[in-house]
Amino acid sequence: KTSGIFFSDVLQHMAKHEVAYICFLANYQGTREEIKRQLGNDINTSPFTQVIRNPHCLRLLVVPNDALRGKGLYSRLWCDLEIKVAADEGLPIHIPTRNSDDYLLGNPRVSSMNARCGSRTDRPPNEDELLIRKGIEEMPPKTARSLTFEVCIVTMCAAFAPGLFVQCCMRSVFGWTLGLALGIFVGMGASFAVSRLCRPNLRNGYQVLDSVIDGAAKGWYHHRRVRPAQDIFSYLLFGGSLAVVDFLVRWNRDGFDCATIGIVEGLSAGVCLWPIARINHFGPWTGVYIMRPKTRRLVGLFLAACAGVSALFSYHYWNVIFGTHRTSTQAIGRGMTVGWLFGLLCLSAFCRKLWHSVNLAFMFTVALYDSGSERGAFHEIFLLLLGFGAVQNRGEWEVGTRLLLCCMQVGSISLLFYVGGKNPQNLLPMLQKSQCEVEDAYVFG
């Protein structure tokens, strides 16, 4: 009876195109020695971990049953390991039914610290239990909040480093590009330090795991989270390929100094084009997880249309409407970014994600205002909007925390606005104009 209910729930909450890994069916249920050889001596190479970390694993579906009601599903240590690895990988964690404490952590509520392998709690811990506990205690799970803070650290470093590098070291577009690369490198280093070095010493792994389970039950882990180490590197490969192509085209035509602009423009285009193929990676900003591949493709086409129409409009009318003196490349790039943000805003609003819609509306408004001004900090402000936007959307924030984050965001953006207005000659657009405006206007009309 219990198995019948379980499979009925699984089929109800799975899409037709999905393939499920169910441990008690996929793992060979042989003798104790055979099971031990299959699981190995390293929890990071166990079948559970390898499947969840596989790039083709897109989400974790949690299906509690009545057999463990009162004790809780997470009184079983193997289930704790699965949700820990899923949280580390930034996977969506869905608990669509039976998501109360009765079914998850028990009633009365018991921490995952008391979880065991197997139903016999009177026996001493076996080898599997010791291995799992070592993994949880030495490296607590990555919560959605910690992942968004890591993204914010990277984007803040990337936003402020180019201007500082230009002012202090090399006043050129190439210097701005080097500053951006240095900022990303420093930000990822700081993110790694917080994640790998500080986190084990600051947080109790079982308390963090309990908070992940609670958050998943409330829907805070419904969408994909960005993992700075993996996802930013993936974006850099994509955006970097566009940057290299743009750089080579400009170098052959205009020389090295002007060609360095192609690196910036290629990376900027990558930010707008990357989500078209990976829309779920922008879950922290949209609050949306799209399960069906066909729907993902349609949403990607919608984003591409928004960016394309906005870019064409900007190319023809931007300087006329705002009274600015943008080069054609700058007008197209800013128009594409504004259109892309508008597309994400429509997606969140359509899916009724209130906080995400409000945050994207703020990002869209600031980007539109900055595009229509002559201040030279569009790329830097856009990076700040992405970083703070990911943090602002967390569902667990209280009102006071939201106000504090909002003040920090407005203060950082105001600082960049001030610097852009005070010393515009030190920032990217003014540097671009010094050598490449004539060539740019010639090529784009």
GROMACS .gro file of C-alpha atoms in nm:
model
  445
    1LYS     CA    1   0.000   0.000   0.000
    2THR     CA    2   0.276   0.244   0.096
    3SER     CA    3   0.468   0.169  -0.225
    4GLY     CA    4   0.154   0.222  -0.432
    5ILE     CA    5   0.097   0.566  -0.276
    6PHE     CA    6   0.464   0.655  -0.329
    7PHE     CA    7   0.462   0.568  -0.701
    8SER     CA    8   0.129   0.744  -0.748
    9ASP     CA    9   0.278   1.062  -0.597
   10VAL     CA   10   0.594   1.035  -0.807
   11LEU     CA   11   0.401   0.996  -1.133
   12GLN     CA   12   0.167   1.280  -1.039
   13HIS     CA   13   0.449   1.528  -0.983
   14MET     CA   14   0.682   1.427  -1.267
   15ALA     CA   15   0.665   1.555  -1.625
   16LYS     CA   16   0.651   1.302  -1.908
   17HIS     CA   17   1.000   1.389  -2.034
   18GLU     CA   18   1.165   1.340  -1.692
   19VAL     CA   19   1.362   1.033  -1.587
   20ALA     CA   20   1.385   0.958  -1.215
   21TYR     CA   21   1.663   0.811  -1.004
   22ILE     CA   22   1.500   0.629  -0.710
   23CYS     CA   23   1.769   0.487  -0.486
   24PHE     CA   24   1.599   0.166  -0.370
   25LEU     CA   25   1.525   0.077  -0.733
   26ALA     CA   26   1.844   0.202  -0.900
   27ASN     CA   27   2.095   0.074  -0.644
   28TYR     CA   28   2.158  -0.301  -0.634
   29GLN     CA   29   1.997  -0.445  -0.320
   30GLY     CA   30   2.232  -0.737  -0.254
   31THR     CA   31   2.424  -0.859   0.049
   32ARG     CA   32   2.580  -0.618   0.298
   33GLU     CA   33   2.921  -0.666   0.135
   34GLU     CA   34   2.783  -0.598  -0.213
   35ILE     CA   35   2.606  -0.284  -0.096
   36LYS     CA   36   2.923  -0.167   0.079
   37ARG     CA   37   3.132  -0.212  -0.237
   38GLN     CA   38   2.869  -0.018  -0.432
   39LEU     CA   39   2.862   0.276  -0.188
   40GLY     CA   40   3.239   0.290  -0.142
   41ASN     CA   41   3.441   0.458   0.133
   42ASP     CA   42   3.400   0.818   0.016
   43ILE     CA   43   3.060   0.978   0.044
   44ASN     CA   44   3.149   1.218  -0.240
   45THR     CA   45   3.177   0.927  -0.484
   46SER     CA   46   2.868   0.737  -0.370
   47PRO     CA   47   2.592   0.675  -0.628
   48PHE     CA   48   2.367   0.928  -0.454
   49THR     CA   49   2.623   1.207  -0.481
   50GLN     CA   50   2.729   1.125  -0.836
   51VAL     CA   51   2.372   1.127  -0.966
   52ILE     CA   52   2.274   1.456  -0.799
   53ARG     CA   53   2.596   1.628  -0.913
   54ASN     CA   54   2.553   1.509  -1.270
   55PRO     CA   55   2.476   1.803  -1.505
   56HIS     CA   56   2.172   1.616  -1.635
   57CYS     CA   57   2.013   1.611  -1.288
   58LEU     CA   58   1.780   1.911  -1.292
   59ARG     CA   59   1.592   1.892  -0.962
   60LEU     CA   60   1.528   1.696  -0.642
   61LEU     CA   61   1.171   1.575  -0.592
   62VAL     CA   62   1.099   1.485  -0.229
   63VAL     CA   63   0.803   1.250  -0.172
   64PRO     CA   64   0.743   1.173   0.199
   65ASN     CA   65   0.502   0.894   0.291
   66ASP     CA   66   0.278   0.799   0.580
   67ALA     CA   67   0.512   0.522   0.698
   68LEU     CA   68   0.745   0.782   0.852
   69ARG     CA   69   0.477   1.023   0.969
   70GLY     CA   70   0.563   1.139   1.319
   71LYS     CA   71   0.927   1.032   1.288
   72GLY     CA   72   0.988   1.240   0.977
   73LEU     CA   73   1.154   1.155   0.644
   74TYR     CA   74   1.475   1.323   0.757
   75SER     CA   75   1.515   1.089   1.049
   76ARG     CA   76   1.685   0.881   0.776
   77LEU     CA   77   2.042   0.997   0.725
   78TRP     CA   78   2.062   0.897   0.358
   79CYS     CA   79   1.773   1.136   0.285
   80ASP     CA   80   1.966   1.408   0.469
   81LEU     CA   81   2.265   1.346   0.245
   82GLU     CA   82   2.054   1.379  -0.069
   83ILE     CA   83   1.905   1.716   0.024
   84LYS     CA   84   2.247   1.841   0.139
   85VAL     CA   85   2.408   1.759  -0.197
   86ALA     CA   86   2.111   1.909  -0.385
   87ALA     CA   87   2.146   2.231  -0.183
   88ASP     CA   88   2.521   2.242  -0.255
   89GLU     CA   89   2.455   2.202  -0.627
   90GLY     CA   90   2.190   2.476  -0.636
   91LEU     CA   91   1.923   2.235  -0.762
   92PRO     CA   92   1.553   2.314  -0.719
   93ILE     CA   93   1.414   2.117  -0.425
   94HIS     CA   94   1.044   2.039  -0.460
   95ILE     CA   95   0.828   1.901  -0.179
   96PRO     CA   96   0.483   1.928  -0.339
   97THR     CA   97   0.289   1.722  -0.085
   98ARG     CA   98   0.309   1.620   0.283
   99ASN     CA   99   0.550   1.903   0.359
  100SER     CA  100   0.467   1.958   0.728
  101ASP     CA  101   0.697   1.878   1.020
  102ASP     CA  102   0.504   1.555   1.077
  103TYR     CA  103   0.642   1.420   0.751
  104LEU     CA  104   0.983   1.592   0.742
  105LEU     CA  105   1.146   1.644   1.083
  106GLY     CA  106   0.894   1.461   1.300
  107ASN     CA  107   0.643   1.552   1.567
  108PRO     CA  108   0.774   1.646   1.816
  109ARG     CA  109   1.031   1.810   1.592
  110VAL     CA  110   1.374   1.641   1.594
  111SER     CA  111   1.690   1.781   1.437
  112SER     CA  112   1.865   1.601   1.153
  113MET     CA  113   2.150   1.560   1.403
  114ASN     CA  114   1.953   1.266   1.546
  115ALA     CA  115   1.898   1.098   1.209
  116ARG     CA  116   2.020   0.740   1.161
  117CYS     CA  117   2.083   0.495   0.880
  118GLY     CA  118   1.808   0.236   0.912
  119SER     CA  119   1.519   0.205   1.154
  120ARG     CA  120   1.713   0.049   1.445
  121THR     CA  121   1.820   0.341   1.664
  122ASP     CA  122   1.946   0.116   1.945
  123ARG     CA  123   2.247  -0.002   1.742
  124PRO     CA  124   2.582   0.178   1.720
  125PRO     CA  125   2.645   0.391   1.405
  126ASN     CA  126   2.751   0.188   1.102
  127GLU     CA  127   3.016   0.291   0.847
  128ASP     CA  128   2.767   0.466   0.617
  129GLU     CA  129   2.640   0.680   0.902
  130LEU     CA  130   2.989   0.782   1.005
  131LEU     CA  131   3.077   0.880   0.647
  132ILE     CA  132   2.762   1.089   0.603
  133ARG     CA  133   2.807   1.264   0.937
  134LYS     CA  134   3.165   1.348   0.848
  135GLY     CA  135   3.049   1.509   0.524
  136ILE     CA  136   2.780   1.719   0.696
  137GLU     CA  137   3.000   1.827   0.986
  138GLU     CA  138   3.311   1.912   0.784
  139MET     CA  139   3.124   2.103   0.513
  140PRO     CA  140   2.774   2.230   0.607
  141PRO     CA  141   2.522   2.256   0.322
  142LYS     CA  142   2.512   2.566   0.102
  143THR     CA  143   2.187   2.745   0.171
  144ALA     CA  144   2.011   2.955  -0.091
  145ARG     CA  145   2.103   3.260   0.116
  146SER     CA  146   2.474   3.178   0.122
  147LEU     CA  147   2.479   3.118  -0.255
  148THR     CA  148   2.315   3.455  -0.327
  149PHE     CA  149   2.562   3.632  -0.098
  150GLU     CA  150   2.847   3.469  -0.290
  151VAL     CA  151   2.698   3.605  -0.615
  152CYS     CA  152   2.670   3.950  -0.454
  153ILE     CA  153   3.037   3.942  -0.347
  154VAL     CA  154   3.151   3.861  -0.702
  155THR     CA  155   2.935   4.127  -0.866
  156MET     CA  156   3.034   4.400  -0.618
  157CYS     CA  157   3.404   4.332  -0.674
  158ALA     CA  158   3.349   4.329  -1.051
  159ALA     CA  159   3.150   4.656  -1.033
  160PHE     CA  160   3.401   4.866  -0.837
  161ALA     CA  161   3.733   4.722  -0.958
  162PRO     CA  162   3.733   4.862  -1.318
  163GLY     CA  163   3.693   5.225  -1.211
  164LEU     CA  164   3.956   5.193  -0.940
  165PHE     CA  165   4.200   5.026  -1.178
  166VAL     CA  166   4.147   5.296  -1.441
  167GLN     CA  167   4.203   5.577  -1.193
  168CYS     CA  168   4.504   5.422  -1.027
  169CYS     CA  169   4.686   5.224  -1.296
  170MET     CA  170   4.585   5.246  -1.662
  171ARG     CA  171   4.353   5.508  -1.806
  172SER     CA  172   4.229   5.324  -2.114
  173VAL     CA  173   3.961   5.079  -2.223
  174PHE     CA  174   4.216   4.800  -2.190
  175GLY     CA  175   4.279   4.913  -1.831
  176TRP     CA  176   3.905   4.901  -1.762
  177THR     CA  177   3.892   4.547  -1.904
  178LEU     CA  178   4.185   4.438  -1.690
  179GLY     CA  179   4.014   4.589  -1.387
  180LEU     CA  180   3.699   4.391  -1.463
  181ALA     CA  181   3.896   4.068  -1.491
  182LEU     CA  182   4.078   4.146  -1.166
  183GLY     CA  183   3.748   4.224  -0.991
  184ILE     CA  184   3.592   3.895  -1.102
  185PHE     CA  185   3.904   3.705  -0.993
  186VAL     CA  186   3.912   3.875  -0.650
  187GLY     CA  187   3.535   3.827  -0.607
  188MET     CA  188   3.550   3.457  -0.688
  189GLY     CA  189   3.847   3.419  -0.454
  190ALA     CA  190   3.655   3.590  -0.174
  191SER     CA  191   3.350   3.380  -0.251
  192PHE     CA  192   3.559   3.063  -0.237
  193ALA     CA  193   3.713   3.170   0.094
  194VAL     CA  194   3.371   3.232   0.248
  195SER     CA  195   3.232   2.907   0.108
  196ARG     CA  196   3.515   2.663   0.168
  197LEU     CA  197   3.722   2.810   0.449
  198CYS     CA  198   3.492   3.014   0.673
  199ARG     CA  199   3.162   2.826   0.642
  200PRO     CA  200   3.269   2.505   0.823
  201ASN     CA  201   3.392   2.707   1.122
  202LEU     CA  202   3.093   2.940   1.149
  203ARG     CA  203   2.789   2.715   1.105
  204ASN     CA  204   2.667   2.393   1.261
  205GLY     CA  205   2.604   2.156   0.971
  206TYR     CA  206   2.290   2.001   1.118
  207GLN     CA  207   2.132   2.338   1.200
  208VAL     CA  208   2.198   2.450   0.843
  209LEU     CA  209   2.050   2.127   0.711
  210ASP     CA  210   1.737   2.179   0.922
  211SER     CA  211   1.702   2.532   0.779
  212VAL     CA  212   1.735   2.394   0.423
  213ILE     CA  213   1.458   2.140   0.493
  214ASP     CA  214   1.236   2.414   0.640
  215GLY     CA  215   1.306   2.645   0.347
  216ALA     CA  216   1.233   2.373   0.092
  217ALA     CA  217   0.899   2.301   0.261
  218LYS     CA  218   0.810   2.674   0.235
  219GLY     CA  219   0.905   2.690  -0.133
  220TRP     CA  220   1.224   2.898  -0.090
  221TYR     CA  221   1.424   2.639  -0.285
  222HIS     CA  222   1.172   2.597  -0.565
  223HIS     CA  223   1.393   2.760  -0.831
  224ARG     CA  224   1.751   2.706  -0.943
  225ARG     CA  225   2.027   2.888  -0.753
  226VAL     CA  226   2.343   3.029  -0.907
  227ARG     CA  227   2.670   2.862  -0.801
  228PRO     CA  228   2.947   3.121  -0.848
  229ALA     CA  229   3.232   2.873  -0.897
  230GLN     CA  230   3.056   2.671  -1.168
  231ASP     CA  231   2.797   2.900  -1.327
  232ILE     CA  232   3.005   3.218  -1.353
  233PHE     CA  233   3.284   3.015  -1.511
  234SER     CA  234   3.030   2.871  -1.757
  235TYR     CA  235   2.909   3.222  -1.841
  236LEU     CA  236   3.265   3.347  -1.886
  237LEU     CA  237   3.327   3.071  -2.141
  238PHE     CA  238   3.016   3.173  -2.333
  239GLY     CA  239   3.061   3.549  -2.301
  240GLY     CA  240   3.434   3.515  -2.352
  241SER     CA  241   3.383   3.342  -2.688
  242LEU     CA  242   3.167   3.637  -2.803
  243ALA     CA  243   3.428   3.878  -2.669
  244VAL     CA  244   3.709   3.706  -2.860
  245VAL     CA  245   3.513   3.720  -3.187
  246ASP     CA  246   3.430   4.089  -3.138
  247PHE     CA  247   3.790   4.164  -3.038
  248LEU     CA  248   3.936   3.998  -3.347
  249VAL     CA  249   3.693   4.174  -3.582
  250ARG     CA  250   3.770   4.515  -3.434
  251TRP     CA  251   4.145   4.452  -3.416
  252ASN     CA  252   4.160   4.365  -3.784
  253ARG     CA  253   3.962   4.679  -3.868
  254ASP     CA  254   4.056   4.946  -3.612
  255GLY     CA  255   4.366   4.833  -3.421
  256PHE     CA  256   4.434   4.706  -3.071
  257ASP     CA  257   4.318   5.006  -2.862
  258CYS     CA  258   3.974   5.010  -3.017
  259ALA     CA  259   3.953   4.629  -3.027
  260THR     CA  260   3.958   4.607  -2.647
  261ILE     CA  261   3.607   4.754  -2.650
  262GLY     CA  262   3.500   4.429  -2.818
  263ILE     CA  263   3.585   4.237  -2.502
  264VAL     CA  264   3.348   4.451  -2.296
  265GLU     CA  265   3.072   4.447  -2.555
  266GLY     CA  266   3.106   4.070  -2.605
  267LEU     CA  267   3.079   4.002  -2.232
  268SER     CA  268   2.778   4.236  -2.210
  269ALA     CA  269   2.606   4.058  -2.497
  270GLY     CA  270   2.679   3.726  -2.325
  271VAL     CA  271   2.484   3.838  -2.016
  272CYS     CA  272   2.176   3.895  -2.232
  273LEU     CA  273   2.211   3.590  -2.457
  274TRP     CA  274   2.317   3.330  -2.197
  275PRO     CA  275   1.974   3.310  -2.024
  276ILE     CA  276   1.803   3.238  -2.355
  277ALA     CA  277   1.947   2.885  -2.339
  278ARG     CA  278   1.963   2.866  -1.956
  279ILE     CA  279   1.658   3.052  -1.834
  280ASN     CA  280   1.634   2.844  -1.514
  281HIS     CA  281   1.978   2.970  -1.406
  282PHE     CA  282   1.815   3.309  -1.350
  283GLY     CA  283   1.581   3.169  -1.085
  284PRO     CA  284   1.724   3.397  -0.810
  285TRP     CA  285   1.604   3.700  -1.010
  286THR     CA  286   1.279   3.565  -1.161
  287GLY     CA  287   1.171   3.321  -0.889
  288VAL     CA  288   1.064   3.085  -1.167
  289TYR     CA  289   1.155   2.726  -1.246
  290ILE     CA  290   1.038   2.603  -1.587
  291MET     CA  291   1.019   2.226  -1.604
  292ARG     CA  292   0.921   2.156  -1.966
  293PRO     CA  293   1.189   2.199  -2.236
  294LYS     CA  294   0.937   2.334  -2.489
  295THR     CA  295   0.828   2.606  -2.248
  296ARG     CA  296   1.189   2.695  -2.175
  297ARG     CA  297   1.255   2.738  -2.546
  298LEU     CA  298   0.948   2.958  -2.588
  299VAL     CA  299   1.052   3.178  -2.295
  300GLY     CA  300   1.403   3.199  -2.439
  301LEU     CA  301   1.261   3.317  -2.772
  302PHE     CA  302   1.049   3.574  -2.589
  303LEU     CA  303   1.358   3.711  -2.411
  304ALA     CA  304   1.546   3.721  -2.740
  305ALA     CA  305   1.258   3.912  -2.900
  306CYS     CA  306   1.247   4.165  -2.614
  307ALA     CA  307   1.622   4.222  -2.633
  308GLY     CA  308   1.622   4.241  -3.013
  309VAL     CA  309   1.330   4.482  -3.046
  310SER     CA  310   1.471   4.706  -2.774
  311ALA     CA  311   1.816   4.703  -2.940
  312LEU     CA  312   1.668   4.804  -3.278
  313PHE     CA  313   1.462   5.079  -3.118
  314SER     CA  314   1.767   5.211  -2.934
  315TYR     CA  315   1.977   5.202  -3.250
  316HIS     CA  316   1.733   5.428  -3.436
  317TYR     CA  317   1.580   5.649  -3.165
  318TRP     CA  318   1.785   5.643  -2.840
  319ASN     CA  319   1.989   5.962  -2.890
  320VAL     CA  320   1.685   6.145  -3.031
  321ILE     CA  321   1.461   6.063  -2.734
  322PHE     CA  322   1.714   6.110  -2.453
  323GLY     CA  323   1.927   6.379  -2.612
  324THR     CA  324   2.244   6.174  -2.553
  325HIS     CA  325   2.547   6.118  -2.773
  326ARG     CA  326   2.583   5.743  -2.758
  327THR     CA  327   2.772   5.558  -3.026
  328SER     CA  328   2.568   5.301  -3.215
  329THR     CA  329   2.730   5.013  -3.025
  330GLN     CA  330   2.653   5.174  -2.690
  331ALA     CA  331   2.291   5.241  -2.788
  332ILE     CA  332   2.240   4.883  -2.908
  333GLY     CA  333   2.405   4.734  -2.599
  334ARG     CA  334   2.202   4.941  -2.354
  335GLY     CA  335   1.882   4.880  -2.545
  336MET     CA  336   1.945   4.504  -2.544
  337THR     CA  337   2.005   4.506  -2.168
  338VAL     CA  338   1.693   4.710  -2.092
  339GLY     CA  339   1.482   4.485  -2.317
  340TRP     CA  340   1.624   4.174  -2.152
  341LEU     CA  341   1.533   4.307  -1.805
  342PHE     CA  342   1.184   4.388  -1.930
  343GLY     CA  343   1.146   4.030  -2.054
  344LEU     CA  344   1.250   3.889  -1.715
  345LEU     CA  345   1.008   4.128  -1.544
  346CYS     CA  346   0.721   4.003  -1.764
  347LEU     CA  347   0.812   3.641  -1.682
  348SER     CA  348   0.806   3.702  -1.304
  349ALA     CA  349   0.485   3.903  -1.320
  350PHE     CA  350   0.315   3.636  -1.532
  351CYS     CA  351   0.411   3.370  -1.274
  352ARG     CA  352   0.291   3.595  -0.989
  353LYS     CA  353   0.625   3.626  -0.813
  354LEU     CA  354   0.563   3.948  -0.621
  355TRP     CA  355   0.902   4.023  -0.463
  356HIS     CA  356   1.090   3.919  -0.774
  357SER     CA  357   0.868   4.136  -0.993
  358VAL     CA  358   0.919   4.440  -0.769
  359ASN     CA  359   1.295   4.388  -0.769
  360LEU     CA  360   1.311   4.344  -1.147
  361ALA     CA  361   1.096   4.657  -1.191
  362PHE     CA  362   1.352   4.848  -0.981
  363MET     CA  363   1.641   4.704  -1.187
  364PHE     CA  364   1.461   4.793  -1.511
  365THR     CA  365   1.393   5.151  -1.393
  366VAL     CA  366   1.752   5.215  -1.282
  367ALA     CA  367   1.893   5.065  -1.603
  368LEU     CA  368   1.657   5.277  -1.815
  369TYR     CA  369   1.745   5.594  -1.624
  370ASP     CA  370   2.119   5.526  -1.644
  371SER     CA  371   2.092   5.453  -2.016
  372GLY     CA  372   1.926   5.790  -2.072
  373SER     CA  373   2.189   5.983  -1.876
  374GLU     CA  374   2.538   6.080  -1.978
  375ARG     CA  375   2.696   5.925  -1.671
  376GLY     CA  376   2.955   5.664  -1.748
  377ALA     CA  377   2.885   5.370  -1.518
  378PHE     CA  378   2.622   5.160  -1.696
  379HIS     CA  379   2.811   4.829  -1.686
  380GLU     CA  380   2.915   4.875  -1.323
  381ILE     CA  381   2.563   4.967  -1.209
  382PHE     CA  382   2.418   4.672  -1.399
  383LEU     CA  383   2.654   4.438  -1.214
  384LEU     CA  384   2.546   4.587  -0.880
  385LEU     CA  385   2.180   4.545  -0.974
  386LEU     CA  386   2.239   4.177  -1.048
  387GLY     CA  387   2.426   4.116  -0.722
  388PHE     CA  388   2.188   4.292  -0.485
  389GLY     CA  389   1.887   4.170  -0.682
  390ALA     CA  390   1.976   3.808  -0.608
  391VAL     CA  391   2.003   3.880  -0.234
  392GLN     CA  392   1.693   4.100  -0.205
  393ASN     CA  393   1.458   3.828  -0.327
  394ARG     CA  394   1.513   3.581  -0.045
  395GLY     CA  395   1.180   3.487   0.110
  396GLU     CA  396   1.311   3.456   0.467
  397TRP     CA  397   1.415   3.821   0.507
  398GLU     CA  398   1.231   4.025   0.767
  399VAL     CA  399   1.126   4.383   0.691
  400GLY     CA  400   1.424   4.533   0.876
  401THR     CA  401   1.672   4.319   0.681
  402ARG     CA  402   1.506   4.411   0.351
  403LEU     CA  403   1.530   4.782   0.435
  404LEU     CA  404   1.898   4.745   0.527
  405LEU     CA  405   1.976   4.565   0.200
  406CYS     CA  406   1.777   4.826   0.007
  407CYS     CA  407   1.977   5.108   0.170
  408MET     CA  408   2.304   4.931   0.086
  409GLN     CA  409   2.193   4.884  -0.275
  410VAL     CA  410   2.080   5.246  -0.319
  411GLY     CA  411   2.399   5.372  -0.151
  412SER     CA  412   2.625   5.165  -0.377
  413ILE     CA  413   2.440   5.270  -0.693
  414SER     CA  414   2.440   5.635  -0.582
  415LEU     CA  415   2.817   5.616  -0.529
  416LEU     CA  416   2.866   5.491  -0.884
  417PHE     CA  417   2.631   5.761  -1.016
  418TYR     CA  418   2.832   6.022  -0.827
  419VAL     CA  419   3.165   5.890  -0.952
  420GLY     CA  420   3.030   5.872  -1.306
  421GLY     CA  421   2.914   6.233  -1.292
  422LYS     CA  422   3.221   6.362  -1.108
  423ASN     CA  423   3.489   6.200  -1.321
  424PRO     CA  424   3.324   6.085  -1.645
  425GLN     CA  425   3.653   6.091  -1.831
  426ASN     CA  426   3.774   5.798  -1.621
  427LEU     CA  427   3.489   5.567  -1.705
  428LEU     CA  428   3.429   5.328  -1.990
  429PRO     CA  429   3.197   5.515  -2.228
  430MET     CA  430   3.412   5.827  -2.227
  431LEU     CA  431   3.722   5.617  -2.284
  432GLN     CA  432   3.551   5.446  -2.574
  433LYS     CA  433   3.461   5.777  -2.738
  434SER     CA  434   3.819   5.897  -2.737
  435GLN     CA  435   3.929   5.662  -3.014
  436CYS     CA  436   3.646   5.458  -3.157
  437GLU     CA  437   3.336   5.675  -3.198
  438VAL     CA  438   3.408   5.761  -3.560
  439GLU     CA  439   3.472   5.402  -3.664
  440ASP     CA  440   3.175   5.278  -3.465
  441ALA     CA  441   2.934   5.528  -3.618
  442TYR     CA  442   3.062   5.438  -3.966
  443VAL     CA  443   3.009   5.065  -3.925
  444PHE     CA  444   2.664   5.082  -3.761
  445GLY     CA  445   2.519   5.353  -3.981
   0.00000   0.00000   0.00000
